[in-house]
Amino acid sequence: GASMGGAASTRPILDYEEARQRLGYAQVAKIEEGFARLAVKGRLSRSEFHTGFLNSIAGAPVPEAFASALFDGFDTKATGHLTVKEFVGSLAVLRFGRPEEKLRLLFSVYDADRDQRLSDRDLARFAHALEDGRAAETRERAVENALKALTAAGNSVGFERFAAWAQKNMDSPLIDWVFDMEQRLAVELRGTRPFSDGAASERMRPIERSMSATHREDCNELVALQEEFGLDVELAQDLREAWRAAAEDSRLDVVNATAFARTLRSVPQALAERLFRACDQSRSGTVSLQEWARGLHVCLAGTAEGRLDLCFRLFTAPSPSDKEEHHGPDDQSPGTADAEQLLSLEATQELRRYAQTSHSVFVESPCRRRPPDENDEASSSTEAVEQGLPQPLQVGAGLTRAHLAVEPWASRGCALVRAIGRLARVDLSLQPRDPREEREIVDWFNAKFDPKSPGAVGATWYLVSARWWEQWCESTGSDRHSQRQDVPSIDNSGLVDHISLRMGLCHGVDFEVITEGAWKAVKAWYGGPGPPLPRQVIELDGRCELEMYPLRLHIHRTDDDGDILLLDRALEISRATPLCEVKSLACSLHGMSELQQLVVLYHRSSINIDWEEADESKTLHELEFMNNHQILLQKRKKPGALVLPASPSGAHSPGGRNHSGTIGLQNLGNTCYMNASLQCLLHTPLLPSYFNLEYLFDLNIEGTWGMIGKLAVAFAELLREVDAARMDGSGVVAPRAFRRTIGDFHTPFAGWRQHDAQEFLSIFLAGLSEDVNRTAAKPYIELKDSEGRPDEVVAQEYWTAHCRREQSAVAALFSGQFKSVLRCKVCGHENAAFDPFSFMPISLPEHDFRWVTCSVVSIPRITSLDQHTVQVCTRVPKRGHISDLLYAVAGLVGFRAEDLIVADAAECYVFRLLEPGYSIASLSDDARPMVFHAPAQPRPPGSQASAEESSTAAAITAAVAAEDVGGEPRASPLPGVLGRSSACSGAAVTQDDPDKIVVVYLIHRRMRKVQNYFLDPYKCDLFGTPALIRVRPSCPAAELYAVAFRQIRHFVPDYAPTDGQWPFTLSSVKRDGSTCATCSWRRGCQGCSILAAPDAPPVCLREESTLAIDWDAEVLEKYYKAKIAAHVHVHESVELAQIERNTPERLSQCLDGLVKEEELTSYCRECTKKAGGEFTESAHTKAFRIWACGPLLVLQLKRFHSKDGYSYKLCNLVTFPTELNLQDYLAEATATTGSSIVSGAPEGDVGGAGSSPEGGPGASDGGGGSSGGGGGP
């Protein structure tokens, strides 16, 4: 029983047994089975209750607050999970409960704190969860009235008062939702679909087929091919398998022109293109299975009449430019009948040339290599055509199909088609059923080999086992073709010894010689291990012969030091090959193709003979090369051009420190910034030698700025550990003691966080300088203005003041002086300062443009189905707008900028439009906007809105008004739309502006089977790339479907829609496609469908509406090409932009920014004097120059910048030269003395911020290293 009192109780409204009786055995079994799928260890969580159960029965996403409140109402024991008994009992109340039981359930849902009292806050919170943005004012007003009525006698409401009020207000928003949920649950338990339109949902739902059903469909497909084209079952099956293989091998999963030509690779390309266009009678740009079977069946086993008909269509098929004109769904017809088509005079001449020379075009016999004289053939063809054509052609009408049939050379046209069929049998591995036909085809390819006259030079023959060839001849030479003897697969293993041809073989006894075409035919039909044994005809000493045994050469190479590597390569090549070609092939084998001009070739016949050079213009036969001859490739030793001289392995600095760069520093947990900086200092001249012994005399144990010498001692100990590791051969040092010391000096370095390498180097050198500073007390020195005094005098004052505070070897090594001149632009007063520096800060060049990569979505041409989505990369101003991006993209892809729309798309739908005035700076660095090519679809000129459209617009406005007042979505008064409302139900379209163009989004939806579900395993799922169209607000349904189909036609190139039958249904949905755009989630509508009937009224659309393309499941399975849909064509601009972005900056470019004048506002003493002592600021220019540098120079690359309140990092690569000349950056007073600083970085070293390695050769990034932001590698 149920407890209906008002006291607090944990008992359920219905116990389990009573719930089972009300639901019935069948429905309980369904519910418990669904519960078991969603529950974990017999418990249903809150999240699975929401996503797996509620969303499933509602048919649309349910608000989180509503789902949480309903879960608490089901969870009578407040355990945070549901058991199967609680779940079944609550559903029984929801489905078959009496009114008082449902009210008890409602009360428990509203009673969030479980005190058996409802407050106005509880009711308001749940009422807010019921809102879905539709008729919000009406709902809020109804809830407000309900709250006033309930709380009239007090702020808290008990169950009795709530039940009394509810029985009088069953239509209140606080009550009627439970009846909606009851209806949705009933629908789910009955097994009907959660769509508002059953027809659309059934089309989208995949058909689950058994293996027998799939086999039955395959058989039906074969029967259809047999009945339509008269094929026998074996040929029909072979053609179908060949078509499927061609589609699978295609990059786009369709048999387009490229896949067609690649499959029939033996057919000349020009004829393959003509054959493809003749087969593609639907003008879709692809060949369907039916078109494939129809065309190839004529070539393989067609009648003379059929072959002559195909021959005529080969040369009357439209050109690619004509075919691209067909884009709409109405352009599917093949065109006019063949009897009405004409063959032009030029096409007739080409047809006759092919017909008369068909054998020589398709089969290039080694014994017949003389090409026909094209001029004679053309002239003879022209004369024959002019004499043989009937009378009407003499006035230039052309050659008709009837005229072709009576031509004396018409049989040659049939032979042309038959020749294409023979090549197709080889390419598709379609072995003839009749052995006599097989013999005829092979004989057509083959030619008799004469050892005395093997053919022209360069001709290729193939060797085949004589035993196998005899078996094949016996099998195919019999007249009893129905009793074909079994022929094994081709096995030439008896002719070879490992990988070379055996010696002493005899022609006619051990092997036979056949042509390349004959070998391809038997290899395609019989297969086998082979191996193929091609042999070429060569000319030696003026005599042609078949080269049975080519030379086998062994190719060696040397390393950079000139030592011969042990690894060699084998090369089998003809004796008639020039040595220069051998050199090219040998370099390719060893990966030295780019260095071929720097390679010298040596050779020798055995290891006992010295290497020698040879004339590369001579052939191997002329040079008397023998089998197993050896060749050596060695780089030319050109100083400075290729290899730098290697430094001696035992090189040492004057102080005995290791400079070989062979000692690494162990990473102690994000200490790469420290290791990179230390490696620079360890390999710096002068500094390591000073800390060998001399530093002990300068230890500052009384200073207050450093660590009283501890840091200097720790650095010296680290140097000794490095030397000891080099002597021991350990190769690595763990700087733990040094890390503890630097952590005591600067606390942030004691942790495990990453830091900036330049920051570490700056702090460490400052502390190191203080530990060996000879000045304990640092006096304050006031510096005077320059006052026009000589630069040398002023610079000396600044330097003297600096030295009185900094007397250390570290400061002497790293310190320099800048000369900065501040000049007033008003009075011209100048003041020069000579400030010392330890680091030279250099700003990286910051460009005023940025690169934006985007995807351009457009309607592709039929000949380029793979270019519906093109990825481009363009350069736009940083301070520019989306309009700049539009014009840049338009220039790359050849569209008008007015026809392009930029959008931010994610998760298969369009998130928002980016207006032309949107700032480029607002795009993130990794933003990938989508650009849609969407030409407007305006109303035809001169047309006016029809009366039907006007009345429709009025009806829409009335429907919207009714919905706003009533508070609930009403049934749509519009014909042409299924469900409760239409895609335009919310459109505010008036009759004043019927020609306005609106933007509409198209998204793709399908039914997908999910793992976690309650009863229905299928769920609506978005996929593919969204599309965008521009249409009139009042658009006929048929036109809307046609425009949508044009956007996605390339996904189903083999599908031909009939009148009013489209492969999808258009539905009005929200932006993300999750639910209907108009109906409430309580209705369970996943999108109101638009009727596609030709007589359907216009559909009215509001700006940025979203229409879902709900695909038919059968069309998706049979016709949808996933490879085409997923393919993204990469434009050449992407690669060019990548090259430009990866092009490093030169260090000189960075230094140019250092000495560039800058403008600022500053105090001017002279202007203040002229103003009578009043403080005056004026515009100034400030210029930096280098006055002096220390022995070691540290360059600080300033990568972090701040602008407009946000910080960002520049990631430019920088090229560091091996010699840095600062002549152009010195101050004028010292420009004549010259200054050149040589760094120790390897030649051509390119590094970014913190790119110094932790160990190994070349760890120094310059004289003192170059480190910057980025925290090391």
PDB file of N, CA and C in Angstrom, residues 701-748:
ATOM      1  N   ILE A 701      83.950  37.644   1.602  1.00  0.00           N
ATOM      2  CA  ILE A 701      83.269  37.004   2.727  1.00  0.00           C
ATOM      3  C   ILE A 701      82.633  38.029   3.658  1.00  0.00           C
ATOM      4  N   GLU A 702      82.715  39.322   3.301  1.00  0.00           N
ATOM      5  CA  GLU A 702      82.136  40.361   4.151  1.00  0.00           C
ATOM      6  C   GLU A 702      81.018  41.120   3.446  1.00  0.00           C
ATOM      7  N   GLY A 703      80.740  40.791   2.205  1.00  0.00           N
ATOM      8  CA  GLY A 703      79.719  41.531   1.469  1.00  0.00           C
ATOM      9  C   GLY A 703      78.319  41.212   1.961  1.00  0.00           C
ATOM     10  N   THR A 704      77.431  42.149   1.714  1.00  0.00           N
ATOM     11  CA  THR A 704      76.042  41.995   2.154  1.00  0.00           C
ATOM     12  C   THR A 704      75.099  41.685   0.992  1.00  0.00           C
ATOM     13  N   TRP A 705      75.630  41.690  -0.257  1.00  0.00           N
ATOM     14  CA  TRP A 705      74.759  41.507  -1.403  1.00  0.00           C
ATOM     15  C   TRP A 705      74.789  40.068  -1.933  1.00  0.00           C
ATOM     16  N   GLY A 706      75.882  39.346  -1.694  1.00  0.00           N
ATOM     17  CA  GLY A 706      76.002  37.989  -2.208  1.00  0.00           C
ATOM     18  C   GLY A 706      75.791  36.948  -1.141  1.00  0.00           C
ATOM     19  N   MET A 707      76.572  35.837  -1.240  1.00  0.00           N
ATOM     20  CA  MET A 707      76.462  34.736  -0.278  1.00  0.00           C
ATOM     21  C   MET A 707      77.791  34.499   0.415  1.00  0.00           C
ATOM     22  N   ILE A 708      78.513  35.560   0.652  1.00  0.00           N
ATOM     23  CA  ILE A 708      79.812  35.543   1.336  1.00  0.00           C
ATOM     24  C   ILE A 708      80.712  34.430   0.789  1.00  0.00           C
ATOM     25  N   GLY A 709      80.691  34.263  -0.546  1.00  0.00           N
ATOM     26  CA  GLY A 709      81.603  33.347  -1.215  1.00  0.00           C
ATOM     27  C   GLY A 709      81.064  31.950  -1.437  1.00  0.00           C
ATOM     28  N   LYS A 710      79.910  31.577  -0.880  1.00  0.00           N
ATOM     29  CA  LYS A 710      79.401  30.214  -1.011  1.00  0.00           C
ATOM     30  C   LYS A 710      79.040  29.880  -2.462  1.00  0.00           C
ATOM     31  N   LEU A 711      78.476  30.830  -3.177  1.00  0.00           N
ATOM     32  CA  LEU A 711      78.052  30.570  -4.555  1.00  0.00           C
ATOM     33  C   LEU A 711      79.259  30.363  -5.461  1.00  0.00           C
ATOM     34  N   ALA A 712      80.314  31.144  -5.239  1.00  0.00           N
ATOM     35  CA  ALA A 712      81.521  30.978  -6.040  1.00  0.00           C
ATOM     36  C   ALA A 712      82.176  29.629  -5.777  1.00  0.00           C
ATOM     37  N   VAL A 713      82.211  29.219  -4.508  1.00  0.00           N
ATOM     38  CA  VAL A 713      82.801  27.925  -4.173  1.00  0.00           C
ATOM     39  C   VAL A 713      81.971  26.798  -4.800  1.00  0.00           C
ATOM     40  N   ALA A 714      80.641  26.902  -4.760  1.00  0.00           N
ATOM     41  CA  ALA A 714      79.793  25.869  -5.347  1.00  0.00           C
ATOM     42  C   ALA A 714      80.017  25.763  -6.851  1.00  0.00           C
ATOM     43  N   PHE A 715      80.183  26.891  -7.538  1.00  0.00           N
ATOM     44  CA  PHE A 715      80.431  26.857  -8.979  1.00  0.00           C
ATOM     45  C   PHE A 715      81.791  26.236  -9.290  1.00  0.00           C
ATOM     46  N   ALA A 716      82.795  26.561  -8.480  1.00  0.00           N
ATOM     47  CA  ALA A 716      84.116  25.966  -8.681  1.00  0.00           C
ATOM     48  C   ALA A 716      84.082  24.459  -8.437  1.00  0.00           C
ATOM     49  N   GLU A 717      83.324  24.024  -7.419  1.00  0.00           N
ATOM     50  CA  GLU A 717      83.195  22.591  -7.173  1.00  0.00           C
ATOM     51  C   GLU A 717      82.499  21.880  -8.342  1.00  0.00           C
ATOM     52  N   LEU A 718      81.520  22.530  -8.941  1.00  0.00           N
ATOM     53  CA  LEU A 718      80.844  21.949 -10.100  1.00  0.00           C
ATOM     54  C   LEU A 718      81.813  21.785 -11.268  1.00  0.00           C
ATOM     55  N   LEU A 719      82.694  22.751 -11.465  1.00  0.00           N
ATOM     56  CA  LEU A 719      83.693  22.642 -12.530  1.00  0.00           C
ATOM     57  C   LEU A 719      84.619  21.458 -12.277  1.00  0.00           C
ATOM     58  N   ARG A 720      84.991  21.245 -11.016  1.00  0.00           N
ATOM     59  CA  ARG A 720      85.861  20.123 -10.696  1.00  0.00           C
ATOM     60  C   ARG A 720      85.137  18.791 -10.910  1.00  0.00           C
ATOM     61  N   GLU A 721      83.839  18.733 -10.603  1.00  0.00           N
ATOM     62  CA  GLU A 721      83.074  17.507 -10.844  1.00  0.00           C
ATOM     63  C   GLU A 721      82.988  17.200 -12.339  1.00  0.00           C
ATOM     64  N   VAL A 722      82.861  18.223 -13.140  1.00  0.00           N
ATOM     65  CA  VAL A 722      82.806  18.027 -14.584  1.00  0.00           C
ATOM     66  C   VAL A 722      84.125  17.465 -15.084  1.00  0.00           C
ATOM     67  N   ASP A 723      85.238  18.021 -14.598  1.00  0.00           N
ATOM     68  CA  ASP A 723      86.554  17.508 -15.007  1.00  0.00           C
ATOM     69  C   ASP A 723      86.741  16.067 -14.553  1.00  0.00           C
ATOM     70  N   ALA A 724      86.299  15.756 -13.331  1.00  0.00           N
ATOM     71  CA  ALA A 724      86.451  14.395 -12.828  1.00  0.00           C
ATOM     72  C   ALA A 724      85.606  13.415 -13.631  1.00  0.00           C
ATOM     73  N   ALA A 725      84.400  13.837 -14.034  1.00  0.00           N
ATOM     74  CA  ALA A 725      83.546  12.968 -14.843  1.00  0.00           C
ATOM     75  C   ALA A 725      84.162  12.724 -16.216  1.00  0.00           C
ATOM     76  N   ARG A 726      84.848  13.729 -16.742  1.00  0.00           N
ATOM     77  CA  ARG A 726      85.505  13.535 -18.036  1.00  0.00           C
ATOM     78  C   ARG A 726      86.653  12.545 -17.912  1.00  0.00           C
ATOM     79  N   MET A 727      87.375  12.627 -16.845  1.00  0.00           N
ATOM     80  CA  MET A 727      88.491  11.715 -16.667  1.00  0.00           C
ATOM     81  C   MET A 727      88.005  10.295 -16.388  1.00  0.00           C
ATOM     82  N   ASP A 728      86.888  10.167 -15.644  1.00  0.00           N
ATOM     83  CA  ASP A 728      86.365   8.840 -15.318  1.00  0.00           C
ATOM     84  C   ASP A 728      85.577   8.226 -16.467  1.00  0.00           C
ATOM     85  N   GLY A 729      85.160   9.059 -17.405  1.00  0.00           N
ATOM     86  CA  GLY A 729      84.369   8.562 -18.527  1.00  0.00           C
ATOM     87  C   GLY A 729      82.909   8.356 -18.205  1.00  0.00           C
ATOM     88  N   SER A 730      82.422   8.925 -17.075  1.00  0.00           N
ATOM     89  CA  SER A 730      81.011   8.734 -16.721  1.00  0.00           C
ATOM     90  C   SER A 730      80.080   9.502 -17.647  1.00  0.00           C
ATOM     91  N   GLY A 731      80.512  10.677 -18.106  1.00  0.00           N
ATOM     92  CA  GLY A 731      79.750  11.416 -19.109  1.00  0.00           C
ATOM     93  C   GLY A 731      78.636  12.275 -18.574  1.00  0.00           C
ATOM     94  N   VAL A 732      78.295  12.205 -17.288  1.00  0.00           N
ATOM     95  CA  VAL A 732      77.188  12.995 -16.768  1.00  0.00           C
ATOM     96  C   VAL A 732      77.463  13.351 -15.317  1.00  0.00           C
ATOM     97  N   VAL A 733      76.980  14.530 -14.912  1.00  0.00           N
ATOM     98  CA  VAL A 733      77.154  15.017 -13.545  1.00  0.00           C
ATOM     99  C   VAL A 733      75.791  15.457 -13.032  1.00  0.00           C
ATOM    100  N   ALA A 734      75.492  15.129 -11.790  1.00  0.00           N
ATOM    101  CA  ALA A 734      74.252  15.580 -11.148  1.00  0.00           C
ATOM    102  C   ALA A 734      74.588  16.768 -10.244  1.00  0.00           C
ATOM    103  N   PRO A 735      74.214  17.989 -10.626  1.00  0.00           N
ATOM    104  CA  PRO A 735      74.623  19.183  -9.851  1.00  0.00           C
ATOM    105  C   PRO A 735      73.729  19.420  -8.638  1.00  0.00           C
ATOM    106  N   ARG A 736      73.663  18.444  -7.722  1.00  0.00           N
ATOM    107  CA  ARG A 736      72.762  18.567  -6.578  1.00  0.00           C
ATOM    108  C   ARG A 736      73.264  19.609  -5.579  1.00  0.00           C
ATOM    109  N   ALA A 737      74.537  19.578  -5.271  1.00  0.00           N
ATOM    110  CA  ALA A 737      75.075  20.545  -4.299  1.00  0.00           C
ATOM    111  C   ALA A 737      74.943  21.969  -4.833  1.00  0.00           C
ATOM    112  N   PHE A 738      75.226  22.159  -6.083  1.00  0.00           N
ATOM    113  CA  PHE A 738      75.088  23.500  -6.666  1.00  0.00           C
ATOM    114  C   PHE A 738      73.630  23.953  -6.616  1.00  0.00           C
ATOM    115  N   ARG A 739      72.701  23.045  -6.859  1.00  0.00           N
ATOM    116  CA  ARG A 739      71.284  23.421  -6.847  1.00  0.00           C
ATOM    117  C   ARG A 739      70.838  23.838  -5.448  1.00  0.00           C
ATOM    118  N   ARG A 740      71.333  23.152  -4.430  1.00  0.00           N
ATOM    119  CA  ARG A 740      70.986  23.549  -3.066  1.00  0.00           C
ATOM    120  C   ARG A 740      71.533  24.941  -2.750  1.00  0.00           C
ATOM    121  N   THR A 741      72.726  25.234  -3.217  1.00  0.00           N
ATOM    122  CA  THR A 741      73.324  26.539  -2.931  1.00  0.00           C
ATOM    123  C   THR A 741      72.576  27.655  -3.641  1.00  0.00           C
ATOM    124  N   ILE A 742      72.264  27.467  -4.932  1.00  0.00           N
ATOM    125  CA  ILE A 742      71.543  28.511  -5.657  1.00  0.00           C
ATOM    126  C   ILE A 742      70.130  28.660  -5.115  1.00  0.00           C
ATOM    127  N   GLY A 743      69.556  27.558  -4.570  1.00  0.00           N
ATOM    128  CA  GLY A 743      68.245  27.660  -3.938  1.00  0.00           C
ATOM    129  C   GLY A 743      68.295  28.475  -2.661  1.00  0.00           C
ATOM    130  N   ASP A 744      69.398  28.376  -1.889  1.00  0.00           N
ATOM    131  CA  ASP A 744      69.551  29.209  -0.703  1.00  0.00           C
ATOM    132  C   ASP A 744      69.729  30.673  -1.075  1.00  0.00           C
ATOM    133  N   PHE A 745      70.389  30.936  -2.193  1.00  0.00           N
ATOM    134  CA  PHE A 745      70.632  32.305  -2.632  1.00  0.00           C
ATOM    135  C   PHE A 745      69.346  32.951  -3.160  1.00  0.00           C
ATOM    136  N   HIS A 746      68.582  32.183  -3.968  1.00  0.00           N
ATOM    137  CA  HIS A 746      67.334  32.693  -4.529  1.00  0.00           C
ATOM    138  C   HIS A 746      66.269  31.610  -4.304  1.00  0.00           C
ATOM    139  N   THR A 747      65.390  31.843  -3.350  1.00  0.00           N
ATOM    140  CA  THR A 747      64.457  30.812  -2.890  1.00  0.00           C
ATOM    141  C   THR A 747      63.613  30.191  -4.002  1.00  0.00           C
ATOM    142  N   PRO A 748      63.094  30.959  -4.995  1.00  0.00           N
ATOM    143  CA  PRO A 748      62.276  30.307  -6.038  1.00  0.00           C
ATOM    144  C   PRO A 748      62.994  29.186  -6.783  1.00  0.00           C
TER     145      PRO A 748
END
